[in-house]
JSON list of N, CA and C in Angstrom, two decimals:
[
{"chain": "A", "resi": 26, "resn": "GLY", "atom": "N", "xyz": [1.09, -1.41, 1.17]},
{"chain": "A", "resi": 26, "resn": "GLY", "atom": "CA", "xyz": [0.80, -2.37, 2.06]},
{"chain": "A", "resi": 26, "resn": "GLY", "atom": "C", "xyz": [0.54, -3.16, 0.69]},
{"chain": "A", "resi": 27, "resn": "LEU", "atom": "N", "xyz": [0.32, -4.62, 1.36]},
{"chain": "A", "resi": 27, "resn": "LEU", "atom": "CA", "xyz": [0.37, -5.76, 0.75]},
{"chain": "A", "resi": 27, "resn": "LEU", "atom": "C", "xyz": [-0.60, -5.75, 0.26]},
{"chain": "A", "resi": 28, "resn": "ARG", "atom": "N", "xyz": [-2.02, -5.75, -0.29]},
{"chain": "A", "resi": 28, "resn": "ARG", "atom": "CA", "xyz": [-3.03, -5.55, -0.79]},
{"chain": "A", "resi": 28, "resn": "ARG", "atom": "C", "xyz": [-2.97, -4.85, -2.04]},
{"chain": "A", "resi": 29, "resn": "PHE", "atom": "N", "xyz": [-2.20, -3.62, -1.56]},
{"chain": "A", "resi": 29, "resn": "PHE", "atom": "CA", "xyz": [-2.22, -2.77, -2.52]},
{"chain": "A", "resi": 29, "resn": "PHE", "atom": "C", "xyz": [-0.80, -1.72, -2.64]},
{"chain": "A", "resi": 30, "resn": "ALA", "atom": "N", "xyz": [-0.31, -2.92, -3.30]},
{"chain": "A", "resi": 30, "resn": "ALA", "atom": "CA", "xyz": [1.14, -2.71, -3.65]},
{"chain": "A", "resi": 30, "resn": "ALA", "atom": "C", "xyz": [1.38, -1.73, -4.78]},
{"chain": "A", "resi": 31, "resn": "ILE", "atom": "N", "xyz": [0.46, -1.88, -5.59]},
{"chain": "A", "resi": 31, "resn": "ILE", "atom": "CA", "xyz": [0.33, -0.74, -6.74]},
{"chain": "A", "resi": 31, "resn": "ILE", "atom": "C", "xyz": [0.50, 0.21, -6.55]},
{"chain": "A", "resi": 32, "resn": "ARG", "atom": "N", "xyz": [-0.57, 0.39, -5.85]},
{"chain": "A", "resi": 32, "resn": "ARG", "atom": "CA", "xyz": [-0.75, 2.21, -5.04]},
{"chain": "A", "resi": 32, "resn": "ARG", "atom": "C", "xyz": [0.55, 2.56, -4.37]},
{"chain": "A", "resi": 33, "resn": "GLU", "atom": "N", "xyz": [0.93, 1.95, -3.59]},
{"chain": "A", "resi": 33, "resn": "GLU", "atom": "CA", "xyz": [2.11, 1.65, -2.73]},
{"chain": "A", "resi": 33, "resn": "GLU", "atom": "C", "xyz": [4.04, 2.27, -3.96]},
{"chain": "A", "resi": 34, "resn": "GLY", "atom": "N", "xyz": [3.62, 1.98, -4.95]},
{"chain": "A", "resi": 34, "resn": "GLY", "atom": "CA", "xyz": [4.35, 2.11, -5.55]},
{"chain": "A", "resi": 34, "resn": "GLY", "atom": "C", "xyz": [5.35, 0.57, -5.58]},
{"chain": "A", "resi": 35, "resn": "GLY", "atom": "N", "xyz": [5.00, -0.65, -5.74]},
{"chain": "A", "resi": 35, "resn": "GLY", "atom": "CA", "xyz": [5.60, -1.94, -5.26]},
{"chain": "A", "resi": 35, "resn": "GLY", "atom": "C", "xyz": [6.00, -2.77, -4.14]},
{"chain": "A", "resi": 36, "resn": "HIS", "atom": "N", "xyz": [5.77, -1.95, -3.17]},
{"chain": "A", "resi": 36, "resn": "HIS", "atom": "CA", "xyz": [6.29, -2.04, -1.56]},
{"chain": "A", "resi": 36, "resn": "HIS", "atom": "C", "xyz": [5.13, -3.10, -1.28]},
{"chain": "A", "resi": 37, "resn": "THR", "atom": "N", "xyz": [5.26, -4.21, -0.67]},
{"chain": "A", "resi": 37, "resn": "THR", "atom": "CA", "xyz": [4.64, -5.22, -0.28]},
{"chain": "A", "resi": 37, "resn": "THR", "atom": "C", "xyz": [4.14, -5.62, 1.35]},
{"chain": "A", "resi": 38, "resn": "VAL", "atom": "N", "xyz": [4.36, -4.34, 2.14]},
{"chain": "A", "resi": 38, "resn": "VAL", "atom": "CA", "xyz": [4.03, -4.38, 3.31]},
{"chain": "A", "resi": 38, "resn": "VAL", "atom": "C", "xyz": [4.36, -2.94, 4.08]},
{"chain": "A", "resi": 39, "resn": "GLY", "atom": "N", "xyz": [3.08, -3.24, 4.76]},
{"chain": "A", "resi": 39, "resn": "GLY", "atom": "CA", "xyz": [2.31, -1.90, 5.35]},
{"chain": "A", "resi": 39, "resn": "GLY", "atom": "C", "xyz": [1.16, -2.34, 5.91]},
{"chain": "A", "resi": 40, "resn": "ALA", "atom": "N", "xyz": [0.45, -0.98, 6.36]},
{"chain": "A", "resi": 40, "resn": "ALA", "atom": "CA", "xyz": [-0.90, -1.49, 6.28]},
{"chain": "A", "resi": 40, "resn": "ALA", "atom": "C", "xyz": [-1.71, -1.26, 5.04]},
{"chain": "A", "resi": 41, "resn": "GLY", "atom": "N", "xyz": [-2.00, -2.01, 4.57]},
{"chain": "A", "resi": 41, "resn": "GLY", "atom": "CA", "xyz": [-2.56, -1.61, 2.92]},
{"chain": "A", "resi": 41, "resn": "GLY", "atom": "C", "xyz": [-3.34, -1.02, 2.62]},
{"chain": "A", "resi": 42, "resn": "VAL", "atom": "N", "xyz": [-4.58, -0.72, 3.62]},
{"chain": "A", "resi": 42, "resn": "VAL", "atom": "CA", "xyz": [-5.77, 0.40, 3.71]},
{"chain": "A", "resi": 42, "resn": "VAL", "atom": "C", "xyz": [-5.32, 1.38, 3.75]},
{"chain": "A", "resi": 43, "resn": "VAL", "atom": "N", "xyz": [-4.26, 1.63, 4.93]},
{"chain": "A", "resi": 43, "resn": "VAL", "atom": "CA", "xyz": [-3.76, 2.71, 5.36]},
{"chain": "A", "resi": 43, "resn": "VAL", "atom": "C", "xyz": [-3.27, 3.50, 4.50]},
{"chain": "A", "resi": 44, "resn": "THR", "atom": "N", "xyz": [-1.96, 2.61, 4.49]},
{"chain": "A", "resi": 44, "resn": "THR", "atom": "CA", "xyz": [-0.98, 3.47, 2.85]},
{"chain": "A", "resi": 44, "resn": "THR", "atom": "C", "xyz": [-1.58, 3.87, 1.61]},
{"chain": "A", "resi": 45, "resn": "ALA", "atom": "N", "xyz": [-2.82, 2.99, 0.96]},
{"chain": "A", "resi": 45, "resn": "ALA", "atom": "CA", "xyz": [-4.08, 3.79, -0.19]},
{"chain": "A", "resi": 45, "resn": "ALA", "atom": "C", "xyz": [-4.30, 4.72, -0.17]},
{"chain": "A", "resi": 46, "resn": "ILE", "atom": "N", "xyz": [-5.11, 4.84, 1.33]},
{"chain": "A", "resi": 46, "resn": "ILE", "atom": "CA", "xyz": [-5.22, 6.01, 1.37]},
{"chain": "A", "resi": 46, "resn": "ILE", "atom": "C", "xyz": [-4.79, 7.21, 1.53]},
{"chain": "A", "resi": 47, "resn": "GLU", "atom": "N", "xyz": [-3.50, 7.66, 2.24]},
{"chain": "A", "resi": 47, "resn": "GLU", "atom": "CA", "xyz": [-2.89, 7.99, 2.80]},
{"chain": "A", "resi": 47, "resn": "GLU", "atom": "C", "xyz": [-1.82, 8.66, 1.00]},
{"chain": "A", "resi": 48, "resn": "GLY", "atom": "N", "xyz": [-2.09, 7.51, 0.53]},
{"chain": "A", "resi": 48, "resn": "GLY", "atom": "CA", "xyz": [-0.67, 7.93, -0.92]},
{"chain": "A", "resi": 48, "resn": "GLY", "atom": "C", "xyz": [0.10, 7.50, -0.79]}
]
C-alpha cells in the first residue's frame, strides 16, 4: 500500500491498510 510501502516490500500501490494487515 501507499502508506505501507516498507511493509509491502517496496510496493507503492494498493490498499495500504489491507496489504499491511494481510502481510
